[in-house]
């Protein structure tokens, strides 16, 4: 397996790039599919390593998964059995926590190792547990595994102290077969939550209010199979839009839902980026002088924390001082230190970063400290003078399908080495 990505910077990008299905929807849709008692087919599944990791977990549960050439995933849970998910593979990604809700919902029991994922500072799952307990489950932590068990799941009201994406989805999955009605108050409103609720409703669940801060789930007795197309990845789309603002002559980003990117697009306009927004695409024309702006990450529809790192790279090219305030993962600034090594003028402290530009960036040996930091460094590499070498690229492969091919097609010089 390749260990580093190398990028020769300074080549202007042109052409179009097609966005894949949403990673953060996919990683929830796959566990949600096992709640069905029949075959579920998911269209538009991105070719990322997180999907492979989830497929391996499904195989442990005796769920058959077939991947078609075009990426469609056929999930057959008809011979499924509930086993303890206590192997290391669970720790390779955060989203394995969705098996907590899915297995609890289907079998009344789930035993699972602590999920892993990007290191973005503390990432507790207390709100997931609060939800499971509200439905009647006992939760304990034994020999490195969560043991979550309920004699009977009974619908209840759950208030989330923080509008957590993962907790909202996990509680929805745990509640689909529960007796009576569950209401999630202060639910997260991200588009990925609507996508998961849509899949579950196609299977026969009775979920109302997804996309608002109050979601109700009326328990049902049976969930059937269905077909489902994943929504486009708003974070991959946002990354390519930012990348184009930094490095393009003219690039069109296709297969997107612009509404999901409102907060980003409005900031780019404020910076002076030339954008043409159509119903399912955005064209970015480069060459404009960029102005400094301030951003503050927030839950949807606020500025996505997952776009904060790529945006930081763009801010190094803007005239003046920009401030980034991170409210979701206060420690998510490691990439700024890497950007400093490439020539960025930045200060970090108190959950915020200040970036003063424009700065000329230079090729360096840098490290992808997490998935989105990796994307930020790819953008930096595209505009830097000389060759940038990015290591720990397995982070990038967790979330960006066919990155090298997509960038090469736009005219970038990018390759992998061992
Ligand atoms: N939180 C708690 N307790 C909980 C759950 C969350 O305190 O029980 C806190 C978190 O520590 C964080 C905040 O609530 O400060 C929001 O966390 P959330 O639960 O919403 O995040 P998540 O579900 O763990 C998903 C995405 C992340 C994305 C966040 C925020 C997946 C698999 N991950 O994480 O995506 O940053 O929502 O939008 O969907 C990425 O794609 O790079 C990524 C990290």
Short mmCIF file of C-alpha atoms in Angstrom, two decimals, residues 3-190:
data_model
loop_
_atom_site.label_atom_id
_atom_site.label_comp_id
_atom_site.label_asym_id
_atom_site.label_seq_id
_atom_site.Cartn_x
_atom_site.Cartn_y
_atom_site.Cartn_z
CA UNK A 3 2.49 5.45 2.09
CA UNK A 4 2.79 9.00 0.80
CA UNK A 5 1.10 11.29 -1.67
CA UNK A 6 3.33 13.69 -3.57
CA UNK A 7 2.06 16.80 -5.31
CA UNK A 8 3.95 19.13 -7.59
CA UNK A 9 2.31 22.49 -7.01
CA UNK A 10 1.55 25.39 -9.29
CA UNK A 11 -0.47 23.69 -12.05
CA UNK A 12 -3.74 25.51 -12.67
CA UNK A 13 -6.77 23.22 -12.64
CA UNK A 14 -9.43 23.03 -15.33
CA UNK A 15 -12.39 20.79 -16.12
CA UNK A 16 -15.08 19.13 -14.07
CA UNK A 17 -15.21 16.75 -11.15
CA UNK A 18 -18.13 14.57 -10.05
CA UNK A 19 -18.89 14.24 -6.36
CA UNK A 20 -19.56 10.81 -4.84
CA UNK A 21 -22.21 9.70 -2.37
CA UNK A 22 -21.87 11.14 1.12
CA UNK A 23 -19.34 9.36 3.34
CA UNK A 24 -21.03 10.33 6.59
CA UNK A 25 -24.42 9.19 5.25
CA UNK A 26 -22.95 5.94 3.86
CA UNK A 27 -21.32 4.94 7.13
CA UNK A 28 -24.70 5.21 8.85
CA UNK A 29 -26.80 3.76 6.01
CA UNK A 30 -24.78 0.52 5.97
CA UNK A 31 -25.41 -0.29 9.67
CA UNK A 32 -29.03 0.92 9.26
CA UNK A 33 -29.54 -1.61 6.46
CA UNK A 34 -29.09 -4.55 8.84
CA UNK A 35 -32.27 -3.52 10.64
CA UNK A 36 -34.13 -4.86 7.58
CA UNK A 37 -35.15 -8.50 7.29
CA UNK A 38 -34.72 -8.47 3.51
CA UNK A 39 -32.18 -7.27 0.95
CA UNK A 40 -31.28 -3.56 0.88
CA UNK A 41 -29.47 -2.07 -2.13
CA UNK A 42 -27.62 1.21 -1.73
CA UNK A 43 -26.66 3.20 -4.83
CA UNK A 44 -23.76 5.62 -5.14
CA UNK A 45 -21.55 4.15 -2.41
CA UNK A 46 -18.16 5.91 -2.46
CA UNK A 47 -14.97 3.84 -2.87
CA UNK A 48 -13.41 4.71 0.47
CA UNK A 49 -11.71 2.53 3.04
CA UNK A 50 -14.40 3.20 5.70
CA UNK A 51 -16.88 1.28 3.51
CA UNK A 52 -14.49 -1.67 3.36
CA UNK A 53 -14.12 -1.58 7.14
CA UNK A 54 -17.90 -1.63 7.60
CA UNK A 55 -18.24 -4.44 5.06
CA UNK A 56 -15.77 -6.51 7.10
CA UNK A 57 -17.90 -5.95 10.20
CA UNK A 58 -21.05 -6.97 8.28
CA UNK A 59 -19.32 -10.18 7.23
CA UNK A 60 -18.64 -10.99 10.88
CA UNK A 61 -22.37 -10.70 11.45
CA UNK A 62 -22.99 -13.13 8.56
CA UNK A 63 -24.50 -10.38 6.45
CA UNK A 64 -23.67 -10.92 2.78
CA UNK A 65 -22.41 -7.84 0.98
CA UNK A 66 -21.96 -7.67 -2.77
CA UNK A 67 -20.34 -4.72 -4.48
CA UNK A 68 -21.29 -4.07 -8.10
CA UNK A 69 -18.80 -2.59 -10.58
CA UNK A 70 -20.64 0.76 -10.46
CA UNK A 71 -20.31 0.89 -6.68
CA UNK A 72 -23.82 -0.24 -5.70
CA UNK A 73 -23.84 -2.22 -2.48
CA UNK A 74 -26.27 -5.11 -2.03
CA UNK A 75 -26.69 -5.94 1.65
CA UNK A 76 -28.40 -9.22 2.49
CA UNK A 77 -29.11 -9.60 6.22
CA UNK A 78 -31.40 -12.64 5.90
CA UNK A 79 -28.88 -15.02 7.51
CA UNK A 80 -27.57 -12.48 9.98
CA UNK A 81 -26.73 -13.32 13.59
CA UNK A 82 -25.72 -11.11 16.47
CA UNK A 83 -22.10 -11.61 17.52
CA UNK A 84 -19.83 -9.58 19.79
CA UNK A 85 -17.95 -6.94 17.78
CA UNK A 86 -14.88 -7.10 19.97
CA UNK A 87 -12.11 -7.17 17.35
CA UNK A 88 -9.65 -4.40 16.51
CA UNK A 89 -11.35 -3.62 13.16
CA UNK A 90 -14.11 -1.81 15.05
CA UNK A 91 -11.58 0.75 16.24
CA UNK A 92 -10.49 1.70 12.71
CA UNK A 93 -13.42 4.08 12.29
CA UNK A 94 -15.77 6.19 14.34
CA UNK A 95 -18.92 5.07 12.56
CA UNK A 96 -18.72 1.54 13.92
CA UNK A 97 -20.67 3.03 16.85
CA UNK A 98 -23.76 2.80 14.62
CA UNK A 99 -23.75 -0.96 15.22
CA UNK A 100 -24.63 -0.14 18.84
CA UNK A 101 -28.01 1.29 17.86
CA UNK A 102 -28.60 -1.10 14.96
CA UNK A 103 -27.90 -4.31 16.91
CA UNK A 104 -29.69 -3.05 20.00
CA UNK A 105 -32.69 -2.11 17.86
CA UNK A 106 -32.81 -5.46 16.08
CA UNK A 107 -31.77 -7.93 18.79
CA UNK A 108 -32.05 -6.01 22.07
CA UNK A 109 -28.32 -6.50 22.61
CA UNK A 110 -25.04 -5.14 21.33
CA UNK A 111 -21.51 -5.87 22.52
CA UNK A 112 -18.91 -3.68 20.85
CA UNK A 113 -15.43 -2.30 21.33
CA UNK A 114 -14.90 1.44 21.76
CA UNK A 115 -15.12 2.96 18.26
CA UNK A 116 -12.06 4.79 16.86
CA UNK A 117 -11.84 7.37 14.08
CA UNK A 118 -10.01 10.65 13.58
CA UNK A 119 -8.32 12.10 16.65
CA UNK A 120 -10.06 15.45 17.00
CA UNK A 121 -9.69 15.74 20.78
CA UNK A 122 -12.22 14.15 23.17
CA UNK A 123 -15.13 12.47 21.35
CA UNK A 124 -17.44 11.09 24.06
CA UNK A 125 -20.52 8.96 23.33
CA UNK A 126 -22.42 9.75 26.52
CA UNK A 127 -25.42 11.07 24.58
CA UNK A 128 -25.74 7.86 22.56
CA UNK A 129 -25.77 5.97 25.86
CA UNK A 130 -28.25 8.39 27.43
CA UNK A 131 -30.59 7.61 24.51
CA UNK A 132 -30.19 3.82 24.78
CA UNK A 133 -30.84 4.00 28.53
CA UNK A 134 -33.94 6.13 27.99
CA UNK A 135 -35.29 3.31 25.80
CA UNK A 136 -34.75 0.85 28.64
CA UNK A 137 -31.27 -0.54 27.93
CA UNK A 138 -28.62 -1.26 30.55
CA UNK A 139 -25.18 -0.09 29.45
CA UNK A 140 -21.93 -1.28 31.00
CA UNK A 141 -18.28 -1.27 29.97
CA UNK A 142 -16.65 -4.67 30.46
CA UNK A 143 -13.17 -5.83 29.36
CA UNK A 144 -12.86 -3.04 26.81
CA UNK A 145 -16.33 -3.56 25.34
CA UNK A 146 -19.62 -1.74 25.70
CA UNK A 147 -22.39 -4.16 26.66
CA UNK A 148 -25.77 -2.66 25.82
CA UNK A 149 -28.78 -4.80 26.57
CA UNK A 150 -32.53 -4.39 26.99
CA UNK A 151 -35.23 -6.90 27.89
CA UNK A 152 -37.63 -4.70 26.00
CA UNK A 153 -37.13 -1.36 24.24
CA UNK A 154 -39.88 1.09 25.07
CA UNK A 155 -40.29 4.46 23.34
CA UNK A 156 -39.42 7.50 25.43
CA UNK A 157 -38.41 11.17 25.21
CA UNK A 158 -34.71 11.92 24.94
CA UNK A 159 -33.20 15.39 25.15
CA UNK A 160 -29.72 15.71 23.63
CA UNK A 161 -27.61 18.22 25.56
CA UNK A 162 -25.65 18.74 22.32
CA UNK A 163 -27.24 18.26 18.89
CA UNK A 164 -25.02 15.26 18.10
CA UNK A 165 -25.17 13.71 14.62
CA UNK A 166 -24.06 10.28 15.83
CA UNK A 167 -26.37 10.20 18.86
CA UNK A 168 -29.39 11.31 16.80
CA UNK A 169 -28.84 8.54 14.21
CA UNK A 170 -28.00 5.89 16.80
CA UNK A 171 -31.13 6.61 18.83
CA UNK A 172 -33.28 6.55 15.67
CA UNK A 173 -31.91 3.10 14.84
CA UNK A 174 -32.39 1.78 18.38
CA UNK A 175 -35.99 3.06 18.43
CA UNK A 176 -37.35 1.77 15.11
CA UNK A 177 -38.60 -1.51 16.60
CA UNK A 178 -39.29 -0.17 20.13
CA UNK A 179 -42.78 -0.34 21.57
CA UNK A 180 -44.50 3.04 21.26
CA UNK A 181 -43.14 6.45 20.39
CA UNK A 182 -39.66 7.89 20.89
CA UNK A 183 -39.05 11.62 20.58
CA UNK A 184 -35.54 13.07 20.19
CA UNK A 185 -35.45 16.68 21.36
CA UNK A 186 -32.60 18.96 20.24
CA UNK A 187 -31.86 16.44 17.50
CA UNK A 188 -29.09 17.22 15.00
CA UNK A 189 -30.38 18.50 11.63
CA UNK A 190 -27.60 17.45 9.24
#
